[in-house]
PDB file of C-alpha atoms in Angstrom:
ATOM      1  CA  MET A 170     139.022 132.171  67.919  1.00  0.00           C
ATOM      2  CA  ARG A 171     141.000 133.034  64.840  1.00  0.00           C
ATOM      3  CA  SER A 172     142.426 136.471  64.302  1.00  0.00           C
ATOM      4  CA  ARG A 173     141.499 138.620  61.334  1.00  0.00           C
ATOM      5  CA  GLU A 174     143.042 141.826  59.990  1.00  0.00           C
ATOM      6  CA  PHE A 175     140.853 144.283  58.105  1.00  0.00           C
ATOM      7  CA  HIS A 176     143.503 146.820  56.996  1.00  0.00           C
ATOM      8  CA  GLY A 177     141.275 149.876  57.395  1.00  0.00           C
ATOM      9  CA  GLY A 178     138.372 148.749  55.192  1.00  0.00           C
ATOM     10  CA  PRO A 179     134.845 147.950  56.417  1.00  0.00           C
ATOM     11  CA  ARG A 180     134.276 144.578  58.023  1.00  0.00           C
ATOM     12  CA  PRO A 181     132.980 141.969  55.561  1.00  0.00           C
ATOM     13  CA  GLY A 182     129.184 142.255  55.131  1.00  0.00           C
ATOM     14  CA  TYR A 183     129.043 145.866  56.322  1.00  0.00           C
ATOM     15  CA  ASP A 184     129.551 147.303  52.813  1.00  0.00           C
ATOM     16  CA  ARG A 185     126.088 145.881  52.005  1.00  0.00           C
ATOM     17  CA  LEU A 186     124.612 148.000  54.861  1.00  0.00           C
ATOM     18  CA  ARG A 187     125.671 151.442  53.729  1.00  0.00           C
ATOM     19  CA  GLY A 188     122.789 153.824  53.540  1.00  0.00           C
ATOM     20  CA  HIS A 189     120.127 151.269  54.635  1.00  0.00           C
ATOM     21  CA  GLY A 190     119.834 152.020  58.381  1.00  0.00           C
ATOM     22  CA  ALA A 191     119.698 148.346  59.367  1.00  0.00           C
ATOM     23  CA  VAL A 192     120.498 147.929  63.058  1.00  0.00           C
ATOM     24  CA  ASP A 193     122.477 145.283  64.804  1.00  0.00           C
ATOM     25  CA  PRO A 194     121.386 145.705  68.457  1.00  0.00           C
ATOM     26  CA  ASN A 195     123.031 142.512  69.766  1.00  0.00           C
ATOM     27  CA  GLY A 196     125.985 142.701  67.412  1.00  0.00           C
ATOM     28  CA  SER A 197     125.185 139.458  65.528  1.00  0.00           C
ATOM     29  CA  LEU A 198     126.724 140.590  62.213  1.00  0.00           C
ATOM     30  CA  GLN A 199     129.829 141.954  63.897  1.00  0.00           C
ATOM     31  CA  SER A 200     130.144 138.900  66.156  1.00  0.00           C
ATOM     32  CA  VAL A 201     130.103 136.441  63.261  1.00  0.00           C
ATOM     33  CA  SER A 202     132.968 138.340  61.631  1.00  0.00           C
ATOM     34  CA  GLU A 203     135.012 137.736  64.813  1.00  0.00           C
ATOM     35  CA  ARG A 204     134.051 134.066  65.333  1.00  0.00           C
ATOM     36  CA  SER A 205     132.207 131.374  63.377  1.00  0.00           C
ATOM     37  CA  LEU A 206     128.667 131.683  62.148  1.00  0.00           C
ATOM     38  CA  ARG A 207     126.658 129.359  64.465  1.00  0.00           C
ATOM     39  CA  VAL A 208     124.015 127.657  62.336  1.00  0.00           C
ATOM     40  CA  GLY A 209     121.275 125.280  63.369  1.00  0.00           C
ATOM     41  CA  ALA A 210     120.137 122.748  60.754  1.00  0.00           C
ATOM     42  CA  SER A 211     116.828 121.070  60.856  1.00  0.00           C
ATOM     43  CA  LEU A 212     117.451 118.151  58.477  1.00  0.00           C
ATOM     44  CA  GLU A 213     115.176 118.111  55.427  1.00  0.00           C
ATOM     45  CA  PRO A 214     115.762 115.575  52.664  1.00  0.00           C
ATOM     46  CA  GLY A 215     116.917 117.215  49.425  1.00  0.00           C
ATOM     47  CA  LEU A 216     117.640 120.504  51.202  1.00  0.00           C
ATOM     48  CA  ILE A 217     119.976 119.699  54.053  1.00  0.00           C
ATOM     49  CA  ASP A 218     121.095 116.202  54.764  1.00  0.00           C
ATOM     50  CA  SER A 219     123.569 114.534  57.176  1.00  0.00           C
ATOM     51  CA  GLU A 220     126.492 112.571  55.742  1.00  0.00           C
ATOM     52  CA  GLY A 221     128.176 111.286  58.867  1.00  0.00           C
ATOM     53  CA  ALA A 222     129.410 114.294  60.773  1.00  0.00           C
ATOM     54  CA  ALA A 223     129.068 116.585  57.722  1.00  0.00           C
ATOM     55  CA  LEU A 224     126.012 118.370  56.403  1.00  0.00           C
ATOM     56  CA  SER A 225     125.281 118.662  52.707  1.00  0.00           C
ATOM     57  CA  GLY A 226     122.662 119.875  50.264  1.00  0.00           C
ATOM     58  CA  PRO A 227     121.610 123.172  48.670  1.00  0.00           C
ATOM     59  CA  LEU A 228     120.980 124.947  52.053  1.00  0.00           C
ATOM     60  CA  ALA A 229     124.307 123.848  53.488  1.00  0.00           C
ATOM     61  CA  ASP A 230     126.025 125.074  50.319  1.00  0.00           C
ATOM     62  CA  LEU A 231     124.260 128.445  50.506  1.00  0.00           C
ATOM     63  CA  VAL A 232     125.190 128.864  54.159  1.00  0.00           C
ATOM     64  CA  GLU A 233     128.821 127.945  53.550  1.00  0.00           C
ATOM     65  CA  GLU A 234     128.975 130.394  50.677  1.00  0.00           C
ATOM     66  CA  PHE A 235     127.382 133.157  52.763  1.00  0.00           C
ATOM     67  CA  ALA A 236     129.908 132.552  55.532  1.00  0.00           C
ATOM     68  CA  ALA A 237     132.785 132.771  53.094  1.00  0.00           C
ATOM     69  CA  GLU A 238     131.397 136.110  51.808  1.00  0.00           C
ATOM     70  CA  ILE A 239     131.377 137.597  55.296  1.00  0.00           C
ATOM     71  CA  ASP A 240     134.829 136.062  56.003  1.00  0.00           C
ATOM     72  CA  THR A 241     133.908 133.502  58.598  1.00  0.00           C
ATOM     73  CA  THR A 242     133.394 129.768  58.972  1.00  0.00           C
ATOM     74  CA  VAL A 243     130.323 127.759  59.914  1.00  0.00           C
ATOM     75  CA  ASP A 244     129.766 125.879  63.194  1.00  0.00           C
ATOM     76  CA  TRP A 245     126.897 123.534  62.531  1.00  0.00           C
ATOM     77  CA  THR A 246     124.339 122.169  65.067  1.00  0.00           C
ATOM     78  CA  ALA A 247     121.755 119.667  63.854  1.00  0.00           C
ATOM     79  CA  GLY A 248     118.478 119.336  65.692  1.00  0.00           C
ATOM     80  CA  GLY A 249     114.714 119.686  65.652  1.00  0.00           C
ATOM     81  CA  GLU A 250     113.109 123.014  64.851  1.00  0.00           C
ATOM     82  CA  GLU A 251     111.842 123.662  68.365  1.00  0.00           C
ATOM     83  CA  SER A 252     115.250 123.061  70.000  1.00  0.00           C
ATOM     84  CA  LEU A 253     117.010 125.182  67.309  1.00  0.00           C
ATOM     85  CA  VAL A 254     114.578 128.091  67.699  1.00  0.00           C
ATOM     86  CA  ARG A 255     115.088 127.996  71.504  1.00  0.00           C
ATOM     87  CA  MET A 256     118.890 128.063  70.936  1.00  0.00           C
ATOM     88  CA  LEU A 257     118.412 131.005  68.549  1.00  0.00           C
ATOM     89  CA  GLU A 258     116.374 132.897  71.208  1.00  0.00           C
ATOM     90  CA  GLU A 259     118.997 132.141  73.866  1.00  0.00           C
ATOM     91  CA  GLY A 260     121.824 133.562  71.663  1.00  0.00           C
ATOM     92  CA  GLU A 261     123.451 130.149  71.068  1.00  0.00           C
ATOM     93  CA  LEU A 262     122.778 130.258  67.285  1.00  0.00           C
ATOM     94  CA  ASP A 263     122.943 133.036  64.661  1.00  0.00           C
ATOM     95  CA  LEU A 264     120.938 131.340  61.948  1.00  0.00           C
ATOM     96  CA  VAL A 265     118.557 128.368  61.518  1.00  0.00           C
ATOM     97  CA  VAL A 266     117.974 126.615  58.204  1.00  0.00           C
ATOM     98  CA  GLY A 267     115.834 123.680  57.167  1.00  0.00           C
ATOM     99  CA  GLY A 268     112.464 123.188  55.381  1.00  0.00           C
ATOM    100  CA  MET A 269     110.957 126.320  56.998  1.00  0.00           C
ATOM    101  CA  THR A 270     108.884 128.537  54.672  1.00  0.00           C
ATOM    102  CA  ASP A 271     108.028 132.234  54.808  1.00  0.00           C
ATOM    103  CA  GLN A 272     104.779 131.157  56.496  1.00  0.00           C
ATOM    104  CA  THR A 273     106.630 129.543  59.436  1.00  0.00           C
ATOM    105  CA  PRO A 274     104.883 129.520  62.779  1.00  0.00           C
ATOM    106  CA  TRP A 275     108.273 130.558  64.314  1.00  0.00           C
ATOM    107  CA  ALA A 276     107.837 134.109  63.066  1.00  0.00           C
ATOM    108  CA  GLU A 277     106.768 135.276  66.537  1.00  0.00           C
ATOM    109  CA  ARG A 278     110.015 133.940  67.983  1.00  0.00           C
ATOM    110  CA  ALA A 279     112.560 134.606  65.227  1.00  0.00           C
ATOM    111  CA  GLY A 280     113.321 136.954  62.361  1.00  0.00           C
ATOM    112  CA  VAL A 281     112.326 135.363  59.074  1.00  0.00           C
ATOM    113  CA  THR A 282     113.910 136.018  55.672  1.00  0.00           C
ATOM    114  CA  ARG A 283     111.809 136.544  52.565  1.00  0.00           C
ATOM    115  CA  GLY A 284     110.751 133.303  50.940  1.00  0.00           C
ATOM    116  CA  TYR A 285     112.869 131.861  48.114  1.00  0.00           C
ATOM    117  CA  THR A 286     111.179 129.494  45.674  1.00  0.00           C
ATOM    118  CA  THR A 287     114.274 129.089  43.407  1.00  0.00           C
ATOM    119  CA  ILE A 288     116.551 127.372  45.960  1.00  0.00           C
ATOM    120  CA  GLU A 289     117.386 123.896  44.617  1.00  0.00           C
ATOM    121  CA  GLY A 290     115.103 121.335  46.276  1.00  0.00           C
ATOM    122  CA  ALA A 291     112.433 123.915  47.248  1.00  0.00           C
ATOM    123  CA  ASP A 292     109.869 121.974  45.149  1.00  0.00           C
ATOM    124  CA  GLY A 293     107.547 125.011  44.892  1.00  0.00           C
ATOM    125  CA  ARG A 294     107.908 125.943  48.559  1.00  0.00           C
ATOM    126  CA  SER A 295     108.886 129.492  49.520  1.00  0.00           C
ATOM    127  CA  LEU A 296     111.898 128.610  51.743  1.00  0.00           C
ATOM    128  CA  ALA A 297     113.028 130.928  54.491  1.00  0.00           C
ATOM    129  CA  MET A 298     115.805 131.083  57.068  1.00  0.00           C
ATOM    130  CA  LEU A 299     115.589 132.246  60.680  1.00  0.00           C
ATOM    131  CA  VAL A 300     117.743 134.759  62.580  1.00  0.00           C
ATOM    132  CA  PRO A 301     117.380 136.202  66.120  1.00  0.00           C
ATOM    133  CA  LEU A 302     114.542 138.714  66.488  1.00  0.00           C
ATOM    134  CA  GLY A 303     115.662 142.278  65.982  1.00  0.00           C
ATOM    135  CA  GLU A 304     118.963 141.453  64.280  1.00  0.00           C
ATOM    136  CA  ASN A 305     118.061 143.511  61.181  1.00  0.00           C
ATOM    137  CA  ALA A 306     121.638 143.956  60.005  1.00  0.00           C
ATOM    138  CA  LEU A 307     122.289 140.200  59.825  1.00  0.00           C
ATOM    139  CA  LEU A 308     118.860 139.673  58.195  1.00  0.00           C
ATOM    140  CA  PHE A 309     119.461 142.446  55.686  1.00  0.00           C
ATOM    141  CA  VAL A 310     122.908 141.129  54.640  1.00  0.00           C
ATOM    142  CA  LEU A 311     121.636 137.571  54.475  1.00  0.00           C
ATOM    143  CA  GLU A 312     118.656 138.555  52.293  1.00  0.00           C
ATOM    144  CA  GLN A 313     120.884 140.556  49.953  1.00  0.00           C
ATOM    145  CA  PHE A 314     123.116 137.484  49.559  1.00  0.00           C
ATOM    146  CA  LEU A 315     120.091 135.195  49.006  1.00  0.00           C
ATOM    147  CA  ASP A 316     118.572 137.622  46.459  1.00  0.00           C
ATOM    148  CA  GLU A 317     121.787 137.311  44.451  1.00  0.00           C
ATOM    149  CA  LYS A 318     122.463 133.593  44.925  1.00  0.00           C
ATOM    150  CA  ALA A 319     119.102 131.899  45.126  1.00  0.00           C
ATOM    151  CA  ASP A 320     118.121 133.161  41.693  1.00  0.00           C
ATOM    152  CA  SER A 321     121.455 132.265  40.006  1.00  0.00           C
TER     153      SER A 321
END
């Protein structure tokens, strides 16, 4: 685990939470600022692809940029949606990305971001990302980031 110094200011990502009452019951947002962001990737051509050991594509780029904004790195795990959602439920992942939309059947087992049609490669789909259920602070900060970046 790498060490970080915050010199008296708020931890990265928390400045976006001021005045919004978003809760972080299992500490996901705080935890990712102290270790890597553990992200599951369900491969989807044109959105997130595998190039050897590396992942690439618009979703990979967005996740890497989000991690940089909250001052952490990404630890990727590629797999099928069902396995990744189970890992999310068991606390082994903080975020799952792939071709999921805001109409995903995983909504009963995971928190789902708003849908974003402007992500490169969405092809008219309303793409969403998954977080652990109840982790409203992480979801809130992620959606604020996506609101800014997905439309730019």
